[in-house]
GROMACS .gro file of C-alpha atoms in nm:
model
  190
    1UNK     CA    1  -0.481  -1.751  -0.385
    2UNK     CA    2  -0.120  -1.825  -0.522
    3UNK     CA    3   0.058  -1.467  -0.482
    4UNK     CA    4   0.322  -1.412  -0.806
    5UNK     CA    5   0.589  -1.200  -0.794
    6UNK     CA    6   0.608  -1.011  -1.140
    7UNK     CA    7   0.976  -0.998  -1.123
    8UNK     CA    8   1.131  -1.336  -0.994
    9UNK     CA    9   1.450  -1.090  -0.815
   10UNK     CA   10   1.353  -1.074  -0.452
   11UNK     CA   11   1.574  -0.752  -0.479
   12UNK     CA   12   1.332  -0.532  -0.711
   13UNK     CA   13   1.089  -0.575  -0.427
   14UNK     CA   14   1.360  -0.383  -0.217
   15UNK     CA   15   1.455  -0.105  -0.477
   16UNK     CA   16   1.357   0.287  -0.418
   17UNK     CA   17   1.219   0.453  -0.706
   18UNK     CA   18   1.045   0.809  -0.772
   19UNK     CA   19   0.739   0.662  -0.618
   20UNK     CA   20   0.871   0.432  -0.363
   21UNK     CA   21   1.126   0.693  -0.263
   22UNK     CA   22   1.221   0.516   0.049
   23UNK     CA   23   1.596   0.668   0.008
   24UNK     CA   24   1.413   1.050   0.089
   25UNK     CA   25   1.492   1.201   0.448
   26UNK     CA   26   1.106   1.209   0.540
   27UNK     CA   27   1.105   0.871   0.460
   28UNK     CA   28   1.401   0.777   0.665
   29UNK     CA   29   1.303   0.964   0.924
   30UNK     CA   30   1.008   0.812   0.986
   31UNK     CA   31   1.128   0.439   0.956
   32UNK     CA   32   1.401   0.549   1.227
   33UNK     CA   33   1.093   0.662   1.450
   34UNK     CA   34   0.915   0.360   1.398
   35UNK     CA   35   1.238   0.098   1.383
   36UNK     CA   36   1.367   0.265   1.750
   37UNK     CA   37   1.014   0.088   1.897
   38UNK     CA   38   1.047  -0.216   1.705
   39UNK     CA   39   1.196  -0.525   1.815
   40UNK     CA   40   1.258  -0.754   1.532
   41UNK     CA   41   1.121  -0.725   1.169
   42UNK     CA   42   0.766  -0.818   1.272
   43UNK     CA   43   0.708  -0.577   1.475
   44UNK     CA   44   0.850  -0.359   1.274
   45UNK     CA   45   0.642  -0.415   0.987
   46UNK     CA   46   0.335  -0.426   1.197
   47UNK     CA   47   0.388  -0.111   1.339
   48UNK     CA   48   0.435   0.097   1.016
   49UNK     CA   49   0.128  -0.079   0.906
   50UNK     CA   50  -0.057   0.064   1.196
   51UNK     CA   51   0.086   0.399   1.131
   52UNK     CA   52   0.006   0.424   0.799
   53UNK     CA   53  -0.311   0.298   0.821
   54UNK     CA   54  -0.411   0.503   1.157
   55UNK     CA   55  -0.230   0.783   1.136
   56UNK     CA   56  -0.225   0.868   0.727
   57UNK     CA   57  -0.623   0.935   0.705
   58UNK     CA   58  -0.766   0.781   0.360
   59UNK     CA   59  -0.852   1.122   0.133
   60UNK     CA   60  -1.182   0.985   0.009
   61UNK     CA   61  -1.321   0.899   0.409
   62UNK     CA   62  -1.153   1.250   0.509
   63UNK     CA   63  -1.279   1.428   0.224
   64UNK     CA   64  -0.957   1.614   0.164
   65UNK     CA   65  -0.892   1.668  -0.184
   66UNK     CA   66  -0.541   1.651  -0.256
   67UNK     CA   67  -0.385   1.364  -0.418
   68UNK     CA   68  -0.065   1.200  -0.339
   69UNK     CA   69   0.131   0.914  -0.534
   70UNK     CA   70   0.530   0.964  -0.387
   71UNK     CA   71   0.545   0.785  -0.038
   72UNK     CA   72   0.726   1.103   0.058
   73UNK     CA   73   0.460   1.349  -0.022
   74UNK     CA   74   0.205   1.093   0.160
   75UNK     CA   75   0.413   1.110   0.435
   76UNK     CA   76   0.433   1.465   0.393
   77UNK     CA   77   0.127   1.606   0.312
   78UNK     CA   78  -0.094   1.295   0.562
   79UNK     CA   79  -0.352   1.216   0.296
   80UNK     CA   80  -0.374   0.961   0.031
   81UNK     CA   81  -0.612   0.713  -0.109
   82UNK     CA   82  -0.545   0.342  -0.127
   83UNK     CA   83  -0.277   0.340  -0.331
   84UNK     CA   84  -0.049   0.620  -0.221
   85UNK     CA   85  -0.100   0.458   0.130
   86UNK     CA   86   0.019   0.139   0.008
   87UNK     CA   87   0.342   0.367  -0.154
   88UNK     CA   88   0.411   0.479   0.165
   89UNK     CA   89   0.399   0.148   0.355
   90UNK     CA   90   0.590   0.000   0.055
   91UNK     CA   91   0.874   0.284   0.128
   92UNK     CA   92   0.890   0.244   0.487
   93UNK     CA   93   0.900  -0.147   0.519
   94UNK     CA   94   1.188  -0.145   0.179
   95UNK     CA   95   1.363   0.135   0.431
   96UNK     CA   96   1.401  -0.137   0.640
   97UNK     CA   97   1.500  -0.399   0.381
   98UNK     CA   98   1.159  -0.592   0.434
   99UNK     CA   99   1.061  -0.701   0.067
  100UNK     CA  100   0.730  -0.534  -0.030
  101UNK     CA  101   0.528  -0.563  -0.348
  102UNK     CA  102   0.241  -0.356  -0.449
  103UNK     CA  103  -0.084  -0.567  -0.533
  104UNK     CA  104  -0.416  -0.469  -0.631
  105UNK     CA  105  -0.806  -0.605  -0.578
  106UNK     CA  106  -1.061  -0.535  -0.827
  107UNK     CA  107  -1.428  -0.416  -0.714
  108UNK     CA  108  -1.579  -0.101  -0.895
  109UNK     CA  109  -1.227   0.023  -0.938
  110UNK     CA  110  -0.927  -0.141  -0.836
  111UNK     CA  111  -0.799  -0.103  -0.479
  112UNK     CA  112  -0.417  -0.105  -0.383
  113UNK     CA  113  -0.264  -0.275  -0.113
  114UNK     CA  114   0.074  -0.420  -0.071
  115UNK     CA  115   0.241  -0.758   0.039
  116UNK     CA  116   0.513  -0.801   0.268
  117UNK     CA  117   0.773  -1.091   0.257
  118UNK     CA  118   0.810  -1.221   0.615
  119UNK     CA  119   0.884  -1.577   0.746
  120UNK     CA  120   0.948  -1.685   0.411
  121UNK     CA  121   0.640  -1.629   0.244
  122UNK     CA  122   0.425  -1.319   0.085
  123UNK     CA  123   0.134  -1.176   0.293
  124UNK     CA  124  -0.133  -0.908   0.176
  125UNK     CA  125  -0.186  -0.627   0.400
  126UNK     CA  126  -0.438  -0.331   0.323
  127UNK     CA  127  -0.324  -0.016   0.491
  128UNK     CA  128  -0.620   0.219   0.323
  129UNK     CA  129  -0.752   0.313   0.665
  130UNK     CA  130  -1.044   0.175   0.910
  131UNK     CA  131  -1.371   0.314   0.928
  132UNK     CA  132  -1.742   0.135   1.020
  133UNK     CA  133  -1.751  -0.163   0.839
  134UNK     CA  134  -1.388  -0.178   0.756
  135UNK     CA  135  -1.133  -0.361   0.976
  136UNK     CA  136  -0.799  -0.421   0.820
  137UNK     CA  137  -0.520  -0.519   1.058
  138UNK     CA  138  -0.161  -0.671   1.016
  139UNK     CA  139  -0.166  -1.033   1.002
  140UNK     CA  140   0.053  -1.307   0.910
  141UNK     CA  141  -0.177  -1.582   0.987
  142UNK     CA  142  -0.458  -1.518   0.755
  143UNK     CA  143  -0.570  -1.229   0.577
  144UNK     CA  144  -0.750  -0.904   0.756
  145UNK     CA  145  -0.782  -0.657   0.456
  146UNK     CA  146  -1.010  -0.412   0.382
  147UNK     CA  147  -1.244  -0.572   0.143
  148UNK     CA  148  -1.328  -0.942   0.029
  149UNK     CA  149  -1.408  -0.953  -0.334
  150UNK     CA  150  -1.718  -1.118  -0.427
  151UNK     CA  151  -1.640  -1.335  -0.734
  152UNK     CA  152  -2.047  -1.335  -0.853
  153UNK     CA  153  -2.064  -0.999  -0.855
  154UNK     CA  154  -1.700  -1.020  -1.101
  155UNK     CA  155  -1.482  -0.870  -0.833
  156UNK     CA  156  -1.157  -1.073  -0.766
  157UNK     CA  157  -0.813  -1.028  -0.623
  158UNK     CA  158  -0.519  -0.958  -0.880
  159UNK     CA  159  -0.249  -1.251  -0.790
  160UNK     CA  160   0.071  -1.054  -0.965
  161UNK     CA  161   0.289  -0.905  -0.741
  162UNK     CA  162   0.433  -0.593  -0.859
  163UNK     CA  163   0.779  -0.439  -0.767
  164UNK     CA  164   0.641  -0.100  -0.871
  165UNK     CA  165   0.295   0.029  -0.945
  166UNK     CA  166   0.075  -0.055  -1.203
  167UNK     CA  167   0.115   0.199  -1.491
  168UNK     CA  168  -0.278   0.235  -1.474
  169UNK     CA  169  -0.299   0.330  -1.131
  170UNK     CA  170   0.026   0.539  -1.142
  171UNK     CA  171  -0.103   0.768  -1.460
  172UNK     CA  172  -0.432   0.792  -1.282
  173UNK     CA  173  -0.255   0.949  -1.003
  174UNK     CA  174  -0.068   1.148  -1.204
  175UNK     CA  175  -0.283   1.340  -1.413
  176UNK     CA  176  -0.513   1.412  -1.131
  177UNK     CA  177  -0.538   1.799  -1.034
  178UNK     CA  178  -0.748   1.660  -0.761
  179UNK     CA  179  -0.941   1.377  -0.552
  180UNK     CA  180  -1.265   1.411  -0.724
  181UNK     CA  181  -1.122   1.423  -1.087
  182UNK     CA  182  -0.948   1.125  -0.951
  183UNK     CA  183  -1.249   0.929  -0.830
  184UNK     CA  184  -1.409   0.974  -1.206
  185UNK     CA  185  -1.040   0.814  -1.357
  186UNK     CA  186  -0.986   0.542  -1.135
  187UNK     CA  187  -0.879   0.208  -1.343
  188UNK     CA  188  -1.175  -0.024  -1.350
  189UNK     CA  189  -0.975  -0.336  -1.425
  190UNK     CA  190  -0.543  -0.403  -1.475
   0.00000   0.00000   0.00000
């Protein structure tokens, strides 16, 4: 699948905003802590991915009712669904000048992940968190995502790489008082 930048300006994929707030002290501290362990951009990106995937539980898997959407809140509260975890990973990567996009897949509901630009190309990564039947890994050599769409079931990969969260995703996150409510209002398509 060919990935398509929504914005042709690569600097858009390094920007901070209300959601991917990589200028926030919590994000900067986490990025600095990870950067001290990394030898180069690839190792930093892998460490950041593994940190978000493994140290921040997916709230649906853990039963946490809290809804987070801002990267700094995900780090502070230590929880989030796929979209929120993607926002946190994007912020950590952008904090170290690694262009990062938000991207999506369509299953029963829309699933969020990221694409990181390393070695001159975009590579999708899924930090949702592993569990039985899910084994997502950081890879620049073939995708190791949590889920593979089944086209016969009307599932698909959206090819667009967004610099900011899709409005439907962000609206659902912001409107949800808790995760059970959010699960009923997740977007089913973009």
